[in-house]
mmCIF file of C-alpha atoms in Angstrom:
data_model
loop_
_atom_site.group_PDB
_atom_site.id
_atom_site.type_symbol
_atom_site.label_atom_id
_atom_site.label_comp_id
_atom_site.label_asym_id
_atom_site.label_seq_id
_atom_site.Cartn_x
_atom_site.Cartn_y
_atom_site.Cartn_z
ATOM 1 C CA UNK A 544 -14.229 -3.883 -14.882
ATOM 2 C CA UNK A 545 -10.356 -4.846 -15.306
ATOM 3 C CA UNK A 546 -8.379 -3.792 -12.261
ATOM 4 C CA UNK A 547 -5.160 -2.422 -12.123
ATOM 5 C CA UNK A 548 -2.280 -4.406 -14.693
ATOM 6 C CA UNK A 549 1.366 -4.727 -14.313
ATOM 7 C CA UNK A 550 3.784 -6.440 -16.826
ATOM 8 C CA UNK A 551 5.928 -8.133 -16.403
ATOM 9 C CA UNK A 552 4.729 -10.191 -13.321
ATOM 10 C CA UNK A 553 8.739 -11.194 -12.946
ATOM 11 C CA UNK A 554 12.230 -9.662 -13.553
ATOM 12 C CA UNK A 555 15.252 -10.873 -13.352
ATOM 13 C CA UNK A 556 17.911 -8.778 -14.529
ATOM 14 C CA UNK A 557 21.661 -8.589 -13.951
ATOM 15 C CA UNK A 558 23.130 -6.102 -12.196
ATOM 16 C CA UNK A 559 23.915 -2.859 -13.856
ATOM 17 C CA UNK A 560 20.921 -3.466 -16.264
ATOM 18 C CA UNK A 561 18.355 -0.826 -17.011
ATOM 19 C CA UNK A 562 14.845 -2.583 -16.437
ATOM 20 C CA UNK A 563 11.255 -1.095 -17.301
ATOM 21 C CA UNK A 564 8.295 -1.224 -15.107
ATOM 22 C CA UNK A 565 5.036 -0.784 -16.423
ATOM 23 C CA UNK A 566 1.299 -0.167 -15.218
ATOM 24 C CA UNK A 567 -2.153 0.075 -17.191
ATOM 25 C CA UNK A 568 -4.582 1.999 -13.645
ATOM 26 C CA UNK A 569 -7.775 1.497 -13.753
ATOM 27 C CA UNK A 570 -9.401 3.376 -17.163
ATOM 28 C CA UNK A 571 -10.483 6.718 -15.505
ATOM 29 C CA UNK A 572 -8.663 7.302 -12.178
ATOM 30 C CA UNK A 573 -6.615 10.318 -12.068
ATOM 31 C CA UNK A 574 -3.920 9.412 -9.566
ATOM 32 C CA UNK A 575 -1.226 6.796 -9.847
ATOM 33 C CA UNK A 576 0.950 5.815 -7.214
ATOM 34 C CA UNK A 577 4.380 3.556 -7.239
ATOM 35 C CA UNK A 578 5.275 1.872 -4.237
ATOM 36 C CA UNK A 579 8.136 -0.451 -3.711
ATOM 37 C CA UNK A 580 8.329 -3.565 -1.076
ATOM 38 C CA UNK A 581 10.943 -5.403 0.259
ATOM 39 C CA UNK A 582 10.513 -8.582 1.724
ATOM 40 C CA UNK A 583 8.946 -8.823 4.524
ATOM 41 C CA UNK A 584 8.245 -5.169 4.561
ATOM 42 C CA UNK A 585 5.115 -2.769 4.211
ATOM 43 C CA UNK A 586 5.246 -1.087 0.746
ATOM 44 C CA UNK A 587 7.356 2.467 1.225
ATOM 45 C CA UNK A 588 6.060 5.614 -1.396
ATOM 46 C CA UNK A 589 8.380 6.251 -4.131
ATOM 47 C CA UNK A 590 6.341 8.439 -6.364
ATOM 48 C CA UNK A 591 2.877 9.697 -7.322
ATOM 49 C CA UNK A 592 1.248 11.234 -10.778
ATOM 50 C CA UNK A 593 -1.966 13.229 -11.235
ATOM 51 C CA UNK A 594 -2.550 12.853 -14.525
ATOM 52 C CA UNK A 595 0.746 13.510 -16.495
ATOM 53 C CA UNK A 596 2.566 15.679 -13.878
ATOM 54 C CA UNK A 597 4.510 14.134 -11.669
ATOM 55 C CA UNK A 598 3.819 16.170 -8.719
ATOM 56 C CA UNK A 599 5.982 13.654 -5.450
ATOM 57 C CA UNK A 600 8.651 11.934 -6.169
ATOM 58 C CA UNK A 601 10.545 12.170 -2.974
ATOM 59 C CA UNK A 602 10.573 8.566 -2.388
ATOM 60 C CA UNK A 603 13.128 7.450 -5.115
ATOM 61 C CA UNK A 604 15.684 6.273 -3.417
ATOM 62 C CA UNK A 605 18.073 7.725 -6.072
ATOM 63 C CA UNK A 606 18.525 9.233 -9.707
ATOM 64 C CA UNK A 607 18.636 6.091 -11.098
ATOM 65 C CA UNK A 608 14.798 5.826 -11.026
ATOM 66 C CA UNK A 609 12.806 7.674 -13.121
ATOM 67 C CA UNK A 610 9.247 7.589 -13.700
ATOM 68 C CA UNK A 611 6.900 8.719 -16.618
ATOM 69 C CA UNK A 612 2.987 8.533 -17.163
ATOM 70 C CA UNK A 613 3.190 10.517 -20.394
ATOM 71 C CA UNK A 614 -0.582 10.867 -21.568
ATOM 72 C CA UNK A 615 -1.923 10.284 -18.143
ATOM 73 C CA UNK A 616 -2.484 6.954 -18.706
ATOM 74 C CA UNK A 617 -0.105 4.010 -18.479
ATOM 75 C CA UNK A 618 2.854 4.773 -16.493
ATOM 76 C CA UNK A 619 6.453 3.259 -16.706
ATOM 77 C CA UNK A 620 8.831 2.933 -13.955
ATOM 78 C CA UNK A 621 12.723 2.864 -14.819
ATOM 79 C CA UNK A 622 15.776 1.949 -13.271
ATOM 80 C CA UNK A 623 19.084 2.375 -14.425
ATOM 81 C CA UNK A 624 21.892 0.452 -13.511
ATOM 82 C CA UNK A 625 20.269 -1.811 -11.234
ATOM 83 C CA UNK A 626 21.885 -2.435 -8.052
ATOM 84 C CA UNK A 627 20.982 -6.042 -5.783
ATOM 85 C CA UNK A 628 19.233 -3.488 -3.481
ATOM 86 C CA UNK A 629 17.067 -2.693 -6.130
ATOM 87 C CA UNK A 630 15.312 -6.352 -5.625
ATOM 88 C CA UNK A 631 11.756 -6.101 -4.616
ATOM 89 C CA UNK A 632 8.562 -6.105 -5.174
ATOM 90 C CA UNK A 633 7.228 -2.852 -7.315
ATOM 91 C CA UNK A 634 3.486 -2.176 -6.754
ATOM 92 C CA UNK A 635 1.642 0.585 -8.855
ATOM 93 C CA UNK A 636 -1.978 2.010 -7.452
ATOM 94 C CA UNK A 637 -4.292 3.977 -8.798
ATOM 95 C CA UNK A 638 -6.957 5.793 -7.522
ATOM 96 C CA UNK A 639 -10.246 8.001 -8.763
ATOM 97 C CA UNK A 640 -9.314 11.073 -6.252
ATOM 98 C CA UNK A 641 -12.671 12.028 -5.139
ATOM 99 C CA UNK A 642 -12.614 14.043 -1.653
ATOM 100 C CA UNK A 643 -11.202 12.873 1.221
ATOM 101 C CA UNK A 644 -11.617 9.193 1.174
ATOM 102 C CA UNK A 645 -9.536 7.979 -2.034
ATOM 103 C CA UNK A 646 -9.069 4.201 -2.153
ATOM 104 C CA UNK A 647 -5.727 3.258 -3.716
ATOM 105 C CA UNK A 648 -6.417 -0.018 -6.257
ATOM 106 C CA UNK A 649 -2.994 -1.965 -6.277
ATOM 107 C CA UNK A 650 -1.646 -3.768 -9.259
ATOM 108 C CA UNK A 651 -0.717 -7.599 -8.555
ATOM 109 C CA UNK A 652 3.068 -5.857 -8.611
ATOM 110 C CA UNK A 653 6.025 -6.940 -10.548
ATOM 111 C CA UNK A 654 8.896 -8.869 -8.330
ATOM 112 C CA UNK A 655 12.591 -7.663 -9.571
ATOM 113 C CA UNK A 656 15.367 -9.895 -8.522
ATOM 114 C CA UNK A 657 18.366 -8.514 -9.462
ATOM 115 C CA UNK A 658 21.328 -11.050 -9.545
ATOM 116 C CA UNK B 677 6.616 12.657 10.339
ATOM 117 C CA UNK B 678 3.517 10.160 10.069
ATOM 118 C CA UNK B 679 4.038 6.956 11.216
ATOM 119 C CA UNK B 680 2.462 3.662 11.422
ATOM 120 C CA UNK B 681 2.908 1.167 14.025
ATOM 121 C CA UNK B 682 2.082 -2.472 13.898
ATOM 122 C CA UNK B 683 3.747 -4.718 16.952
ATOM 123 C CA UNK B 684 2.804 -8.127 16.136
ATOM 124 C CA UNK B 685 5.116 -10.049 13.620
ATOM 125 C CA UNK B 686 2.615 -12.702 13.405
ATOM 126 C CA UNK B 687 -0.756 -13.834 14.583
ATOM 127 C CA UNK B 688 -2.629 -17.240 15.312
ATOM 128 C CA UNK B 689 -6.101 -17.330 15.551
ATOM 129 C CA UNK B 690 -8.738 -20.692 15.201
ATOM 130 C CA UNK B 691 -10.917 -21.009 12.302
ATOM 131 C CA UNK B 692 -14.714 -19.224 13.626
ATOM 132 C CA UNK B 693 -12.888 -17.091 16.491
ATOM 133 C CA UNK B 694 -12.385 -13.561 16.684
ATOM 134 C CA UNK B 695 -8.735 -12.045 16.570
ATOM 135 C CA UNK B 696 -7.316 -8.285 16.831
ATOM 136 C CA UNK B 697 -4.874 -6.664 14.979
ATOM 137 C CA UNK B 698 -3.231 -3.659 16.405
ATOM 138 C CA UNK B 699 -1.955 -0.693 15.085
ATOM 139 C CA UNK B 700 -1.063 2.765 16.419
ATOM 140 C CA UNK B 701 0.076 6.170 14.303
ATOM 141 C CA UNK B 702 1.563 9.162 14.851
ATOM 142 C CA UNK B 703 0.486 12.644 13.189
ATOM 143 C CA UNK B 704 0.335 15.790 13.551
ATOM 144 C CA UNK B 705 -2.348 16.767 11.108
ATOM 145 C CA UNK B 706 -5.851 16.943 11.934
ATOM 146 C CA UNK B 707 -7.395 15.116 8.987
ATOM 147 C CA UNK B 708 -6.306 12.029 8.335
ATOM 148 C CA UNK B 709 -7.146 9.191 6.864
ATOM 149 C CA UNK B 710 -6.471 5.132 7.889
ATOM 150 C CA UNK B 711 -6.477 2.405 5.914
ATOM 151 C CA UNK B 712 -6.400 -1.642 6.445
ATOM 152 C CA UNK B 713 -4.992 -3.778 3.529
ATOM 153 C CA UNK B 714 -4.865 -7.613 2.809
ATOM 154 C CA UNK B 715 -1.919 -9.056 1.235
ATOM 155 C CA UNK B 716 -2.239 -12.651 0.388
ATOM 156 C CA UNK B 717 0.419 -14.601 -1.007
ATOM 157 C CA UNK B 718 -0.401 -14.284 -4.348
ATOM 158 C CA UNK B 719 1.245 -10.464 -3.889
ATOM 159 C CA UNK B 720 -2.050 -8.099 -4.826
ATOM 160 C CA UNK B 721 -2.962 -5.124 -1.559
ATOM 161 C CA UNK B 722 -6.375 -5.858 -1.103
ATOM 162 C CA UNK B 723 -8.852 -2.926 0.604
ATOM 163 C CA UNK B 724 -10.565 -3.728 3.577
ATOM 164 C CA UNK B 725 -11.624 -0.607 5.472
ATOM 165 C CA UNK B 726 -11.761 2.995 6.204
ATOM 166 C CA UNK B 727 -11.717 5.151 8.742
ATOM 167 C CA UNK B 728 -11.583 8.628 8.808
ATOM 168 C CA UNK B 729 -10.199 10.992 11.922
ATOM 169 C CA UNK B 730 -13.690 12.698 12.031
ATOM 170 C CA UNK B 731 -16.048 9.460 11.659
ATOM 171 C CA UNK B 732 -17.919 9.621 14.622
ATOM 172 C CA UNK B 733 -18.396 5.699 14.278
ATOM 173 C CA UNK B 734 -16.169 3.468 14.549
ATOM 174 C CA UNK B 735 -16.022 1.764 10.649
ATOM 175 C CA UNK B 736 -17.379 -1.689 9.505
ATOM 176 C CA UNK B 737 -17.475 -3.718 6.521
ATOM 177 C CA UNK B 738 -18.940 -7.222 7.005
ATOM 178 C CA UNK B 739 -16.542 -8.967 9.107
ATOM 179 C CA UNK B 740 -14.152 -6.332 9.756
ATOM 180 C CA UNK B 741 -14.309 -3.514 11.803
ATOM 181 C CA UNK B 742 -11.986 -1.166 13.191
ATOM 182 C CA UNK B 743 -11.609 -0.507 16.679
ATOM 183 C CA UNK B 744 -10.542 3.143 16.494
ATOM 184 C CA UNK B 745 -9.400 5.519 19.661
ATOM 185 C CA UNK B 746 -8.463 8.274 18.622
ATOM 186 C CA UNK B 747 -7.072 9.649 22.300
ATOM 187 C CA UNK B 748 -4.323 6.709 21.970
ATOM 188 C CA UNK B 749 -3.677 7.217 18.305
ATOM 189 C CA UNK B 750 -4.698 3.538 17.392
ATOM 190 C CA UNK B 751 -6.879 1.674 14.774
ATOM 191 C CA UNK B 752 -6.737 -1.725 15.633
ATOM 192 C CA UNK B 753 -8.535 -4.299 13.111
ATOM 193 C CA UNK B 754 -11.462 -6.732 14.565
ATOM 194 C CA UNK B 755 -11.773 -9.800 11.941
ATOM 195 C CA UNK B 756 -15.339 -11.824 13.587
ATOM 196 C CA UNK B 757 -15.505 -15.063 12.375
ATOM 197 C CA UNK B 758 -11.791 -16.178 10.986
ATOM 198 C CA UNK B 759 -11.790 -18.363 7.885
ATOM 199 C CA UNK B 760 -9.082 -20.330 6.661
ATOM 200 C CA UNK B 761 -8.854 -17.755 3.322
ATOM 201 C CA UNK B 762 -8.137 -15.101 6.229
ATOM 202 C CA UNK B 763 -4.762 -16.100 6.654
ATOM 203 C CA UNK B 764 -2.683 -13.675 5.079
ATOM 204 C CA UNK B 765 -0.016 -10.443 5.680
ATOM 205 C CA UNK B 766 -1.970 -7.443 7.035
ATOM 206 C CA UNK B 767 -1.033 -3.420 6.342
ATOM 207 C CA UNK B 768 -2.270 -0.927 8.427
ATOM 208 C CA UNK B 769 -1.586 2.274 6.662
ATOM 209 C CA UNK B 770 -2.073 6.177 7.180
ATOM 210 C CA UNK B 771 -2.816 8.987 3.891
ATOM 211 C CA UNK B 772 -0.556 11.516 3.916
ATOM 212 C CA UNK B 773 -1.316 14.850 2.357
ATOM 213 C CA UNK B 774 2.240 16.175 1.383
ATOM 214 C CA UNK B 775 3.130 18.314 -1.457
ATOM 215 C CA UNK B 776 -0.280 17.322 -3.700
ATOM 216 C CA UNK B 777 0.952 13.989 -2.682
ATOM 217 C CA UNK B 778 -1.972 11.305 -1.402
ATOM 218 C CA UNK B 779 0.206 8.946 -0.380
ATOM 219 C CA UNK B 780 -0.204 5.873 2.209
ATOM 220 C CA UNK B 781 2.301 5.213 4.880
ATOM 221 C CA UNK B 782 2.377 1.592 5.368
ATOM 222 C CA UNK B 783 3.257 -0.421 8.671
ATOM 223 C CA UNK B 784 5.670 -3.503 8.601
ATOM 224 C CA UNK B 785 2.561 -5.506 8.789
ATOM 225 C CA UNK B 786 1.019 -8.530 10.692
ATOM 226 C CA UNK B 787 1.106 -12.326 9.586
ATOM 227 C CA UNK B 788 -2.284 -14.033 9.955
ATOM 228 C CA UNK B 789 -2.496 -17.677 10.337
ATOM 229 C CA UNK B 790 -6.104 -19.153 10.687
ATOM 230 C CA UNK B 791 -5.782 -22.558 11.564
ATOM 231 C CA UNK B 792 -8.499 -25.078 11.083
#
């Protein structure tokens, strides 16, 4: 079956842009997780959806992120006024949660350089 | 706070040889959960393995297994027989149950180079 999808692959967006992040999980899993990585860094939390609600979002690093999955479904990351330390990559995982042992299936991420 | 330790920058091993990854974590929960991802160059997080705080046994899938003591708070990854499509950055990474949150705490990672 398809995996977890992520458009666009690439962003490159001028600073003070607003940019949108999107991710199509896995047809079925209930949990969806953004993560973002800098280079040469492990992927840090930002937020995480069961179904529609939005229940952690302690991991954005500020209010100019915002993050929807309105029909529990796809799921769009935003950020406004993007800032050069905005540049990374932005992963999005999803996963079935099933008792303890949920694996998390990662998109193939979308790298934002922001100039 | 959980955290997730992982000392080794990078890592060369030769092609057919074994080669250890550490990792050590700190909680203070009782149930946790640890996880080892691939990252190849291409970008994707790749699963490799499991292990639970209350597997008895230590965990194993095909060429990887986990080396996991508990006492010392560590999880080390055992890769048997390297292959050149082994080389790659490795996560190890911890669930955290916080606020209805599943989340994984990542480590900065380990650079595997296989050489031939």
């Amino acid at each position: 079956g398809a995996g977890v999808s992520q458009s666009p692959r690439y962003k490159v967006a001028k600073r003070g842009q607003d940019v949108a992040l999107r991710c199509d999980p896995i047809s079925g899993h209930v949990s969806l997780f953004w993560y973002q990585q800098a280079l040469g860094q492990g992927p840090e939390f930002l937020t995480y959806f069961q179904n529609e609600a939005q229940l952690d979002k302690s991991g954005l690093p500020s209010d100019r992120f915002f993050a929807e999955r309105p029909e529990g479904s796809v799921s769009t990351l935003k950020i406004q006024r993007t800032q050069q330390e905005d540049s990374a990559v932005y992963l999005c995982a999803s996963s079935k949660r099933e008792g303890w042992y949920n694996e998390q299936f990662f998109g193939p991420g979308t790298r934002l350089t922001v100039l | 706070a959980q955290k997730i330790t992982q000392t080794q920058p990078g890592m060369f091993v030769q092609e057919k040889e074994a080669v250890t990854l550490d990792c050590t974590y700190d909680t203070s929960d009782p149930s946790y959960g640890l996880f080892w991802y691939k990252q190849p160059s291409s970008g994707e997080m790749i699963f490799l393995i499991y292990q639970g705080s209350y597997d008895q046994q230590n965990a194993t899938e095909g060429r990887y297994s986990l080396n996991f003591q508990k006492a010392r708070k560590s999880a080390n990854l055992v890769i048997s027989a390297s292959q050149l499509g082994d080389s790659a950055m490795y996560f190890c990474a911890m669930r955290v149950d916080q606020g209805g949150s599943e989340k994984l705490v990542f480590g900065k990672g380990t650079k595997l180079t296989v050489n031939p």
